[in-house]
PDB file of C-alpha atoms in Angstrom:
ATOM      1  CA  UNK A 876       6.733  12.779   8.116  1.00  0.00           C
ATOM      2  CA  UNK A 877       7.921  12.056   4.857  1.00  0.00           C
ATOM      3  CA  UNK A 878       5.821  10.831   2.300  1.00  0.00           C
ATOM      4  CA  UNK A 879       6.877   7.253   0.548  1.00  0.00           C
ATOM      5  CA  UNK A 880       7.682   7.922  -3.034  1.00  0.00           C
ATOM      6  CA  UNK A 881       8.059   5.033  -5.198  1.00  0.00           C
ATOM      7  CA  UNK A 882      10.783   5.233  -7.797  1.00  0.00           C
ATOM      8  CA  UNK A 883      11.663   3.102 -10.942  1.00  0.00           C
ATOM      9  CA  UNK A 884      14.977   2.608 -11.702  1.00  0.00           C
ATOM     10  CA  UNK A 885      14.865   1.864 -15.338  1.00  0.00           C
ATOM     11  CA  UNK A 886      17.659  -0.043 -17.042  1.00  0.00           C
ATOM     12  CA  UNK A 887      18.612  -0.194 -20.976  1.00  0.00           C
ATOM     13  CA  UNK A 888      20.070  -2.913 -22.273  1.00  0.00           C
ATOM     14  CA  UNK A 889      22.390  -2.559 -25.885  1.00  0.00           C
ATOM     15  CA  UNK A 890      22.384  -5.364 -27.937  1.00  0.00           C
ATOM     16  CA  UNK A 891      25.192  -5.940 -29.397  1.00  0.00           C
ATOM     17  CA  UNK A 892      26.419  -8.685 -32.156  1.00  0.00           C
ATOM     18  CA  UNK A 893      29.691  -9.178 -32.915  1.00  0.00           C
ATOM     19  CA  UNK A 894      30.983 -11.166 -36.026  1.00  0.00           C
ATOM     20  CA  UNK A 895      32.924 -13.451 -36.376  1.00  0.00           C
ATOM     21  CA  UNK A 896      35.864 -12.072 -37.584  1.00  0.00           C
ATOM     22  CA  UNK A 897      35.397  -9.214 -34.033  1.00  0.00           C
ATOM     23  CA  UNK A 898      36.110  -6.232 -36.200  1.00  0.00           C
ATOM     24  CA  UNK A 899      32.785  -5.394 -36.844  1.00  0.00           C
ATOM     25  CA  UNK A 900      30.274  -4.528 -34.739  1.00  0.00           C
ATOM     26  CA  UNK A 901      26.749  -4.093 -35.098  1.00  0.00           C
ATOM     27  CA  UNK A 902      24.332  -2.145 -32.337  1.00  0.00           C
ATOM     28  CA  UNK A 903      20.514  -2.137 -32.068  1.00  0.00           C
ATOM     29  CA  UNK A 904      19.291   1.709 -31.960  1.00  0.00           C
ATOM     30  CA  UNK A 905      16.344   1.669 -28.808  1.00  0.00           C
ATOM     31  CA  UNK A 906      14.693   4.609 -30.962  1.00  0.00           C
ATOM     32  CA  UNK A 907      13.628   1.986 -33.803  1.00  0.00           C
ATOM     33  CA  UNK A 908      11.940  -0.314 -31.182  1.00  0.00           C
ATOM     34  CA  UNK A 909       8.080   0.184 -31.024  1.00  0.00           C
ATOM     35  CA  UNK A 910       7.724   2.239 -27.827  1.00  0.00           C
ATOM     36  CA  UNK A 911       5.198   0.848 -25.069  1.00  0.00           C
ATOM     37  CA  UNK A 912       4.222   3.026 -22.340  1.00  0.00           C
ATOM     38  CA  UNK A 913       3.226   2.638 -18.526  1.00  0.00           C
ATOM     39  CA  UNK A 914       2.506   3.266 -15.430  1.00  0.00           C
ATOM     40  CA  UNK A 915       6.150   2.599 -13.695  1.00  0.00           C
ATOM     41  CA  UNK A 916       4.006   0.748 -10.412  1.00  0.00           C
ATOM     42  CA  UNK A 917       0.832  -0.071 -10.301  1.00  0.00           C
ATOM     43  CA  UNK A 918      -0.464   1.671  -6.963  1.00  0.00           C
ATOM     44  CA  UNK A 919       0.684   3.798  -3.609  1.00  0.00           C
ATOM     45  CA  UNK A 920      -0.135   5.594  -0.873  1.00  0.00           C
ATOM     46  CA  UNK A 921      -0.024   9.180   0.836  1.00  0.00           C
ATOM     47  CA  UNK A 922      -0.451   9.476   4.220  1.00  0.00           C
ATOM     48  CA  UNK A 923      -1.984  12.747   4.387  1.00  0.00           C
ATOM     49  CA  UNK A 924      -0.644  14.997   7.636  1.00  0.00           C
ATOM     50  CA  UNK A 925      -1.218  18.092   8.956  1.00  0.00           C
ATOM     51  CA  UNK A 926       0.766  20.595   7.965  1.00  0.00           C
ATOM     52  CA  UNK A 927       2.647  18.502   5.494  1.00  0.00           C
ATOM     53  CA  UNK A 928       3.060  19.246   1.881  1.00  0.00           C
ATOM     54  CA  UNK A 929       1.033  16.542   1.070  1.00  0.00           C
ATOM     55  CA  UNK A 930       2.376  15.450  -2.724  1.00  0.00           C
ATOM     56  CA  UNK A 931       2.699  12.034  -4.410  1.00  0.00           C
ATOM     57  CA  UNK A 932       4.401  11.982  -7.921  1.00  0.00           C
ATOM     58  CA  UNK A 933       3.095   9.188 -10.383  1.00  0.00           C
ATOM     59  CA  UNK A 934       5.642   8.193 -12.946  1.00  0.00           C
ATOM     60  CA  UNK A 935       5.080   7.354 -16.299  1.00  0.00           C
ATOM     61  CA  UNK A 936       7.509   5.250 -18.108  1.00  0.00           C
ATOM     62  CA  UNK A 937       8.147   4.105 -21.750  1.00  0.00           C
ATOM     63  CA  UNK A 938      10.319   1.724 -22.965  1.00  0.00           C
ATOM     64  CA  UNK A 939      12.319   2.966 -25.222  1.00  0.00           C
ATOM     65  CA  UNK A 940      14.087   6.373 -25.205  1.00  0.00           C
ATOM     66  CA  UNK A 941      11.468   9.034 -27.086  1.00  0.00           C
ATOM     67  CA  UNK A 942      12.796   9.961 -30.820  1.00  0.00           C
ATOM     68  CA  UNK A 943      10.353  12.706 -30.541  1.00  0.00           C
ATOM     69  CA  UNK A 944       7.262  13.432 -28.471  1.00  0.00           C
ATOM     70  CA  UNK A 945       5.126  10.701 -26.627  1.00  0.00           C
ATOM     71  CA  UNK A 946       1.065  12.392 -26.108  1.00  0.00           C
ATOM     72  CA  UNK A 947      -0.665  10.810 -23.643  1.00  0.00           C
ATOM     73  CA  UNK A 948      -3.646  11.330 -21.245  1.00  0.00           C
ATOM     74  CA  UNK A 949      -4.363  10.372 -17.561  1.00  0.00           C
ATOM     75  CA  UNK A 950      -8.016   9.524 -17.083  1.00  0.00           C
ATOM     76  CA  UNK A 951      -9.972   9.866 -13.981  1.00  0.00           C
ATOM     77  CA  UNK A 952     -11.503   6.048 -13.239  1.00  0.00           C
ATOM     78  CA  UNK A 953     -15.294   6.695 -12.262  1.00  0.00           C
ATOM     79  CA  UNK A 954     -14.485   4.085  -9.337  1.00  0.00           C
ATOM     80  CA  UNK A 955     -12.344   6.692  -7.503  1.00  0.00           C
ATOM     81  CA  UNK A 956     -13.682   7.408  -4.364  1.00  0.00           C
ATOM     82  CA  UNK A 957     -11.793  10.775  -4.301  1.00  0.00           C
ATOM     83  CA  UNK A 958     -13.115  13.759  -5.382  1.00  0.00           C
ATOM     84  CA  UNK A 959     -10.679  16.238  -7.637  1.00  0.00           C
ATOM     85  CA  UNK A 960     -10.885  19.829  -6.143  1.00  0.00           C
ATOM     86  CA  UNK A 961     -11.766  18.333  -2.711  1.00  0.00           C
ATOM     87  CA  UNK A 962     -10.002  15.298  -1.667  1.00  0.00           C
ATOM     88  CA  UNK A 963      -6.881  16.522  -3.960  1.00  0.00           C
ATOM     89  CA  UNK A 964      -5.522  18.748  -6.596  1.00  0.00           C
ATOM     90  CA  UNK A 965      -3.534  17.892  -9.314  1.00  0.00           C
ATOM     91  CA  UNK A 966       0.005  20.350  -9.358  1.00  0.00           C
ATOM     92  CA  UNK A 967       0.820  19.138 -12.814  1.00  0.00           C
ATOM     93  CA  UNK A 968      -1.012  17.080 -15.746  1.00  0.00           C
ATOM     94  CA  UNK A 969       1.945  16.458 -17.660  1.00  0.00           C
ATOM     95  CA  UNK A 970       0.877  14.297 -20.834  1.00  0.00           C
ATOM     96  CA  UNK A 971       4.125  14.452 -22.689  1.00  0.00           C
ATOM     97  CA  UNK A 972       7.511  12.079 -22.658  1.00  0.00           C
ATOM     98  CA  UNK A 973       9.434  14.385 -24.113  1.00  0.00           C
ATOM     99  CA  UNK A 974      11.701  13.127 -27.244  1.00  0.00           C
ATOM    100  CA  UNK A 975      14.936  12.137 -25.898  1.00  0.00           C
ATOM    101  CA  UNK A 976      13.163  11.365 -22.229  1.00  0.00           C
ATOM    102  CA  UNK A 977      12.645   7.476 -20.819  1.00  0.00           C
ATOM    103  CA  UNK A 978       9.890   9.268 -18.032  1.00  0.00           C
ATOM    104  CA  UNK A 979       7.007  11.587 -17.586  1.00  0.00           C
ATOM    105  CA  UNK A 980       5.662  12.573 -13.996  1.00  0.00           C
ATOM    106  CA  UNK A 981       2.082  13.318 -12.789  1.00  0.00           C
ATOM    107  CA  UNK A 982       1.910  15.095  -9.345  1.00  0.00           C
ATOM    108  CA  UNK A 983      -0.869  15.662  -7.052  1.00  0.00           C
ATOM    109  CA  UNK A 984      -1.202  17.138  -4.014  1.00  0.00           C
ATOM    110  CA  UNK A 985      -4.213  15.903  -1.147  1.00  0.00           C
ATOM    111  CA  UNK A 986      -6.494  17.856   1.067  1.00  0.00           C
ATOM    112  CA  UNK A 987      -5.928  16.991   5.059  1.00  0.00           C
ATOM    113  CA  UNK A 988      -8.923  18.657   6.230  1.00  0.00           C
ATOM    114  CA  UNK A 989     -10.963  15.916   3.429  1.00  0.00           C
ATOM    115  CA  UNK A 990      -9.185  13.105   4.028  1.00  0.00           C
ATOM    116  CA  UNK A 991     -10.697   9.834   5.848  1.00  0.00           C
ATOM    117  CA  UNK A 992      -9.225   7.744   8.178  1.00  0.00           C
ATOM    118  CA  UNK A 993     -10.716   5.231   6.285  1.00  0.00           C
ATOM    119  CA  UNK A 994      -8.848   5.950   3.054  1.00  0.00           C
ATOM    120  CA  UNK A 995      -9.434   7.288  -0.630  1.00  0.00           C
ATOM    121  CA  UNK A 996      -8.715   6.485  -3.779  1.00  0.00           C
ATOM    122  CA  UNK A 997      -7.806   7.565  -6.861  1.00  0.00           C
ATOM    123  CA  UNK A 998      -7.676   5.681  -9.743  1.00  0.00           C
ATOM    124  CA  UNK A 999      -6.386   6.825 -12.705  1.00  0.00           C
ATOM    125  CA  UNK A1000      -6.168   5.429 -16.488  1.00  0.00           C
ATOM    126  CA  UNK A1001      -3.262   5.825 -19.433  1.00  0.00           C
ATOM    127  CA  UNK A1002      -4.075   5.943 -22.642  1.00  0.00           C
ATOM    128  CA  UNK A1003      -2.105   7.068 -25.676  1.00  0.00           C
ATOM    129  CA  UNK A1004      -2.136   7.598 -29.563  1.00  0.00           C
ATOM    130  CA  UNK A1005       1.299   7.803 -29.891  1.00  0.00           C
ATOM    131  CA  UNK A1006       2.793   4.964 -28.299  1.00  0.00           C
ATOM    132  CA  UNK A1007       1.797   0.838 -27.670  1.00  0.00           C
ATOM    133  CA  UNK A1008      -0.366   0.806 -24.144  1.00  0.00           C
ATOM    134  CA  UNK A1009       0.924  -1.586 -21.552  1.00  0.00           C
ATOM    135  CA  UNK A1010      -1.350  -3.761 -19.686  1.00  0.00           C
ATOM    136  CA  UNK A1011       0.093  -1.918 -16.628  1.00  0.00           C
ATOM    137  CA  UNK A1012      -2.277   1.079 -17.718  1.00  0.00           C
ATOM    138  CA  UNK A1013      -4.071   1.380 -14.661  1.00  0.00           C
ATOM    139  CA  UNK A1014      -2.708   3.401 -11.270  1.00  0.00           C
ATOM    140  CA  UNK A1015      -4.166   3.828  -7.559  1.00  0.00           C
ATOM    141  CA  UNK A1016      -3.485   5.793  -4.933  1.00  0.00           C
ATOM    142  CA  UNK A1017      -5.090   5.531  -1.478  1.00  0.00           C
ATOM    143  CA  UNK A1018      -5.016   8.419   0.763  1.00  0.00           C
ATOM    144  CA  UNK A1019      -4.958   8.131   4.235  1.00  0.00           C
ATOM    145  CA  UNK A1020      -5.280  10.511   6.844  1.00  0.00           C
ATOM    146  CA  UNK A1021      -2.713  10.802   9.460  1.00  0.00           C
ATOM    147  CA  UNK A1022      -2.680  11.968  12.958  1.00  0.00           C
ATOM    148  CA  UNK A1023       0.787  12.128  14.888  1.00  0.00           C
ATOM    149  CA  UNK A1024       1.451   9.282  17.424  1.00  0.00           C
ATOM    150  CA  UNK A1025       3.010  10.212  20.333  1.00  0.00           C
ATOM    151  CA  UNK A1026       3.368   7.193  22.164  1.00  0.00           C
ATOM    152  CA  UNK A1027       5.658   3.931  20.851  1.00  0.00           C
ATOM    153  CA  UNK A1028       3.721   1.361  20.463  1.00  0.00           C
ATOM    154  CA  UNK A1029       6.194  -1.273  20.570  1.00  0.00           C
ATOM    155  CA  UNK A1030       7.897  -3.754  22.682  1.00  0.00           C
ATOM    156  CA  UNK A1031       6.483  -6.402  24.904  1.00  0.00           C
ATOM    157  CA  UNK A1032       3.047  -6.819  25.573  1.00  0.00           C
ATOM    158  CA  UNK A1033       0.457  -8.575  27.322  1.00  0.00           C
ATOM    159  CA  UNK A1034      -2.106  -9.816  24.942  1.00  0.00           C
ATOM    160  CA  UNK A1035      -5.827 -10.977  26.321  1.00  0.00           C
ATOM    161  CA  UNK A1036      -8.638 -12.617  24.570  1.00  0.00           C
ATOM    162  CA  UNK A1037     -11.699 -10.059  25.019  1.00  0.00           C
ATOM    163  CA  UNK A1038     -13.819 -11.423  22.506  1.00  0.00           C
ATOM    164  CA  UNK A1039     -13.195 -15.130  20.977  1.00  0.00           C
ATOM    165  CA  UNK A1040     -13.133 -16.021  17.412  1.00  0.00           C
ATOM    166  CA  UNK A1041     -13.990 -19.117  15.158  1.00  0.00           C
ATOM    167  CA  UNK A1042     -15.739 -22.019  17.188  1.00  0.00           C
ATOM    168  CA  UNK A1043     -15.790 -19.695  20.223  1.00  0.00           C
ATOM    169  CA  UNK A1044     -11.674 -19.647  20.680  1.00  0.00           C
ATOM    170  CA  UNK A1045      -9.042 -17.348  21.095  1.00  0.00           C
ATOM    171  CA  UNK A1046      -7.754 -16.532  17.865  1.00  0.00           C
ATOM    172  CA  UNK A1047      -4.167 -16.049  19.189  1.00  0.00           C
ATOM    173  CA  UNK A1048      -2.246 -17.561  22.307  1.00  0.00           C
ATOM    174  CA  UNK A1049      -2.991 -15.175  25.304  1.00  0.00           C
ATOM    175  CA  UNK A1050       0.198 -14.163  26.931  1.00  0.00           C
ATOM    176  CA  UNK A1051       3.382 -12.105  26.260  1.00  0.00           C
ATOM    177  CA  UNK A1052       3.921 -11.024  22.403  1.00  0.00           C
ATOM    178  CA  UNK A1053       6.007  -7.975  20.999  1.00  0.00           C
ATOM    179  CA  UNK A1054       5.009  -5.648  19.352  1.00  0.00           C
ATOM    180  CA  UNK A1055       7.189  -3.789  16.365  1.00  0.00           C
ATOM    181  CA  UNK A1056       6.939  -0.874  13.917  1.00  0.00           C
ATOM    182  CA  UNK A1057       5.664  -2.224   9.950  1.00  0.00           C
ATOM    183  CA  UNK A1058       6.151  -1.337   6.547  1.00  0.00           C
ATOM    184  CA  UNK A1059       5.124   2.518   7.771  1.00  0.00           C
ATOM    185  CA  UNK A1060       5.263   4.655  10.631  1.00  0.00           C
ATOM    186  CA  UNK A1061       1.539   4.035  11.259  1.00  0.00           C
ATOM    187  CA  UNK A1062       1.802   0.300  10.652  1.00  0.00           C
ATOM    188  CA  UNK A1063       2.422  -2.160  13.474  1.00  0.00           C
ATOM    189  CA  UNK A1064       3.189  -5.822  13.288  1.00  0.00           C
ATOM    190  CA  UNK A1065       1.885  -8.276  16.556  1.00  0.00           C
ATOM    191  CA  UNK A1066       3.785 -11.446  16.587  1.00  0.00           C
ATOM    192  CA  UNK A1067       1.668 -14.076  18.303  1.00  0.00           C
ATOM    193  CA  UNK A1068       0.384 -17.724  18.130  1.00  0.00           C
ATOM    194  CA  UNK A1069      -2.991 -18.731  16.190  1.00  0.00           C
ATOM    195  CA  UNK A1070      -5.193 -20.947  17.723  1.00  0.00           C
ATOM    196  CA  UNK A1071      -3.964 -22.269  20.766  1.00  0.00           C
ATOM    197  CA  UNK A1072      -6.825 -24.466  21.034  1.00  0.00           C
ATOM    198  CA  UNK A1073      -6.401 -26.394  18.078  1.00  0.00           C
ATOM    199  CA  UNK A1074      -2.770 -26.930  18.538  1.00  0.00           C
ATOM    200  CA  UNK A1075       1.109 -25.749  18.393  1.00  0.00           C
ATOM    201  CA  UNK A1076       0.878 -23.605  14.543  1.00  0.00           C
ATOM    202  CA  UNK A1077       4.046 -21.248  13.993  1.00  0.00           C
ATOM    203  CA  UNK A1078       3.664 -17.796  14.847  1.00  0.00           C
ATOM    204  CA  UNK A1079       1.757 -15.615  12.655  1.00  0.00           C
ATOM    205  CA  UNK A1080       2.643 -11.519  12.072  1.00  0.00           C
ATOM    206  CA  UNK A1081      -0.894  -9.457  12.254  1.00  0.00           C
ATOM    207  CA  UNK A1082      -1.181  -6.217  10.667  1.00  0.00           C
ATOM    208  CA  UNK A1083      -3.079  -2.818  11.883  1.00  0.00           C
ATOM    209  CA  UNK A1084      -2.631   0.709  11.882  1.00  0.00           C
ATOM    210  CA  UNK A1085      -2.796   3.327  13.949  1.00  0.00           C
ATOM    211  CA  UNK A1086      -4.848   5.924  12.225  1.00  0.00           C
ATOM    212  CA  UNK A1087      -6.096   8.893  13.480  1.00  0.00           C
ATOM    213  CA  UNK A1088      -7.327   7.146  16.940  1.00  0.00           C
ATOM    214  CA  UNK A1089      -8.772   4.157  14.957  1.00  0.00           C
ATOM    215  CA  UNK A1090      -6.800   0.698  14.963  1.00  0.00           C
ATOM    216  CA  UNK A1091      -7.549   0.015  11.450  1.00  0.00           C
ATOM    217  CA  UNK A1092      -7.368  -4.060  10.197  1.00  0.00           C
ATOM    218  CA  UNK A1093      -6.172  -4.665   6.749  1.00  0.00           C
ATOM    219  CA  UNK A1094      -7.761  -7.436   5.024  1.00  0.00           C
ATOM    220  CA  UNK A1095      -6.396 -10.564   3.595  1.00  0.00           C
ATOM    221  CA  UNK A1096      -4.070 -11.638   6.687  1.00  0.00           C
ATOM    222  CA  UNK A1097      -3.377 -15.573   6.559  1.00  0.00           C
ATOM    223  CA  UNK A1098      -3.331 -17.694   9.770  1.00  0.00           C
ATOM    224  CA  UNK A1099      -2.091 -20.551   8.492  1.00  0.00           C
ATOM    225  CA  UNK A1100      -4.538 -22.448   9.936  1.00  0.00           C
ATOM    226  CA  UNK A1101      -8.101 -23.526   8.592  1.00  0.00           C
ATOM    227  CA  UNK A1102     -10.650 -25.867   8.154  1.00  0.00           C
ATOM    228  CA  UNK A1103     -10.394 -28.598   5.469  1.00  0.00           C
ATOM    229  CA  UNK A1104      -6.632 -27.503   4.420  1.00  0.00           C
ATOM    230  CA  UNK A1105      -7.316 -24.114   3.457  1.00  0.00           C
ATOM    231  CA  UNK A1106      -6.277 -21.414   6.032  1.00  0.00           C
ATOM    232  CA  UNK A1107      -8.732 -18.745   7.799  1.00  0.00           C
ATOM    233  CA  UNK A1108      -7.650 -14.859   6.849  1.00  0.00           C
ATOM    234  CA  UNK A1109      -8.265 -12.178   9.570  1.00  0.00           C
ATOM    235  CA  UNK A1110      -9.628  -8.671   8.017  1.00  0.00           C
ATOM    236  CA  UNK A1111     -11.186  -5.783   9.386  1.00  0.00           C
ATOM    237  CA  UNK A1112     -14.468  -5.423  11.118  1.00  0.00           C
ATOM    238  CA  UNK A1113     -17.564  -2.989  10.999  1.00  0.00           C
ATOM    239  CA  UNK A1114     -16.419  -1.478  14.112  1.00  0.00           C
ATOM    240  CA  UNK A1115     -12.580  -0.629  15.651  1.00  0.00           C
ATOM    241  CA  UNK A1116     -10.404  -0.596  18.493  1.00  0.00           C
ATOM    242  CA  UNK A1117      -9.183   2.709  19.596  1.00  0.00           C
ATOM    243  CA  UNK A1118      -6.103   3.900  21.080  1.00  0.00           C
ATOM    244  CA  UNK A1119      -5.206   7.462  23.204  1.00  0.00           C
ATOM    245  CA  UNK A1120      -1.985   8.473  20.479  1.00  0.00           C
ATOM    246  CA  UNK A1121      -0.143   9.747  23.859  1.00  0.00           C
ATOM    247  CA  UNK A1122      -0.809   6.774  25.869  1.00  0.00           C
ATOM    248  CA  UNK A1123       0.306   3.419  24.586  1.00  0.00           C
ATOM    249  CA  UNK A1124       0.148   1.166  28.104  1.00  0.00           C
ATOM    250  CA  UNK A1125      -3.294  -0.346  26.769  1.00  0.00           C
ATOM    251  CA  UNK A1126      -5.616  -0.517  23.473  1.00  0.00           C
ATOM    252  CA  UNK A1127      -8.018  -3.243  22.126  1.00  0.00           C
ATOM    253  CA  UNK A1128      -8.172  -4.289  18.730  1.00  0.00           C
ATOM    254  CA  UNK A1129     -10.993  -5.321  16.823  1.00  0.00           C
ATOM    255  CA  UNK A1130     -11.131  -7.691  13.963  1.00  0.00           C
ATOM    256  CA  UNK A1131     -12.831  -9.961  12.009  1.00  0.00           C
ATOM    257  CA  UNK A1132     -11.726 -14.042  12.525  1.00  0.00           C
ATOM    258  CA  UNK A1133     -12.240 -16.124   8.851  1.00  0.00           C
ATOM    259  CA  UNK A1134     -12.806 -13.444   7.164  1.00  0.00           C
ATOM    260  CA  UNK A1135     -15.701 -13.997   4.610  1.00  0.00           C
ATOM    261  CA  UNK A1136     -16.341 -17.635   5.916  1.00  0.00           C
ATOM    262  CA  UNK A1137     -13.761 -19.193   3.287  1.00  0.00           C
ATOM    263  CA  UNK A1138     -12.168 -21.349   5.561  1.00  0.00           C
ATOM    264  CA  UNK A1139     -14.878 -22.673   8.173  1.00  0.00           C
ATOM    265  CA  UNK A1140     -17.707 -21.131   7.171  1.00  0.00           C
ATOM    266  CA  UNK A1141     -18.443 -18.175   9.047  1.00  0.00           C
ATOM    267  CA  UNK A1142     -17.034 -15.015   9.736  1.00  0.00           C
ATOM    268  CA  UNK A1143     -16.910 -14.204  13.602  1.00  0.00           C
ATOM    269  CA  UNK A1144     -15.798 -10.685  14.974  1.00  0.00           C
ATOM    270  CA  UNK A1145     -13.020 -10.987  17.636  1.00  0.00           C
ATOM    271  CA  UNK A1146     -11.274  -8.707  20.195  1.00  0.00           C
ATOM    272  CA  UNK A1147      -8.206  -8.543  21.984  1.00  0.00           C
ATOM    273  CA  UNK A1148      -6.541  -5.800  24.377  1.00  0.00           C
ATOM    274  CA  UNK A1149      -2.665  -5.478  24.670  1.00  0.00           C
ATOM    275  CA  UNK A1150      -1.426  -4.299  27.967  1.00  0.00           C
ATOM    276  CA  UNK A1151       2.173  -2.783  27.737  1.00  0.00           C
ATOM    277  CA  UNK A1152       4.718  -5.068  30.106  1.00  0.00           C
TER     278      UNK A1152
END
């Protein structure tokens, strides 16, 4: 597996003003601009396998081209829920753009045999003397353990309400959906119809994960459909479905229906199982 960098591609742009006459013309140096510096995104994540090197590289940025040495330091956020020397290691602490550099990288390098299913973070802070501080001062990075998946898990399923949601209803049509790979190679997307019983909505894409045996629910996933105009989120429950990673004709999933009440008022746990066509 390879791990998902994210990379900046940063862009300079010369002024230039030309006079009237277009014989002379006059350029703005980038090294007399006030230099700001930042985090170049403002979060990732590391899927941390098994044998895998296991290393995520956190790029600093500044905004103008360094006329000599930018100090800064990287600060461990006392929200982390990673633990340095356990969860991960840090490979380098760089806390220099060098003069005549646009970027500085941090790397790190996370523990498999530490890592949760659940997820970890690390959240880290940028501060510096020597340049302006951008708002986007503040990084995290979640890591995730990963167990191989043998099996697909896509195509065409058969989708059946175990366990209704909101006013004791299926939360999606029952009936043929498909299944496809999402944003990573643990992330699937289920393409299926909310609420039957309420009416004909349009088709919603719900997000999970297979991780490490665990269907894992991400939070925050819109409907479309509510109570009183505003539309009922699905999110993760207490408990999860499970799945055999060599086996992918059946597996449940286990959610949460209006998540947090903020549609109709209460939050109901729901379950489905997907039978492979």
């Amino acid at each position: 597996m390879k791990t998902i960098y994210k990379i900046l591609s940063l862009v300079l742009l010369l002024t230039v003003t030309v006079s009237c006459d277009r014989e002379k013309v006059d350029t703005v140096d980038l090294l007399d601009r006030d230099n700001t510096i930042f985090f170049t995104s403002n979060s990732g994540i590391i899927l941390v396998e098994e044998g895998a090197q296991n290393i995520f590289e956190i790029v600093v940025g500044t905004t103008a081209i360094a006329s000599s040495d930018v100090n800064y330091t990287v600060d461990l956020d006392p929200a982390s829920t990673a633990a340095e020397g356990v969860d991960y290691t840090f490979l380098n602490m760089s806390t220099t753009v060098s003069k005549g550099s646009l970027v500085s990288t941090v790397r790190l390098q996370a523990d498999f045999d530490n890592a949760s299913v659940d997820g970890k973070t690390v959240i880290l802070n940028l501060n510096s003397s020597d340049a302006i501080v951008s708002s986007q001062n503040q990084f995290t990075l979640e890591l995730i353990k990963l167990c191989p998946i043998e099996a697909d898990f896509t195509g065409t399923y058969t989708l059946s309400t175990l366990t209704p949601g909101i006013f004791g209803v299926s939360t999606f049509l029952d009936g043929s959906v498909n299944i496809s790979v999402g944003d990573t190679e643990t992330d699937r997307v289920l393409t299926a119809f909310p609420y039957p019983a309420f009416g004909a909505f349009p088709a919603m894409d719900f997000t999970f994960s297979l991780i490490c045996n665990n269907v894992i629910v991400p939070s925050g996933q819109a409907t479309g459909v509510g109570c009183g105009g505003v539309t009922t989120f699905l999110g993760p429950s207490d408990t999860s479905g499970t799945y055999n990673a060599s086996d992918d004709s059946t597996f449940n999933v286990i959610f949460v229906d209006d998540e947090n009440g903020s549609s109709c008022g209460t939050e109901i746990p729901a379950e489905i199982q997907l039978t492979k066509n």
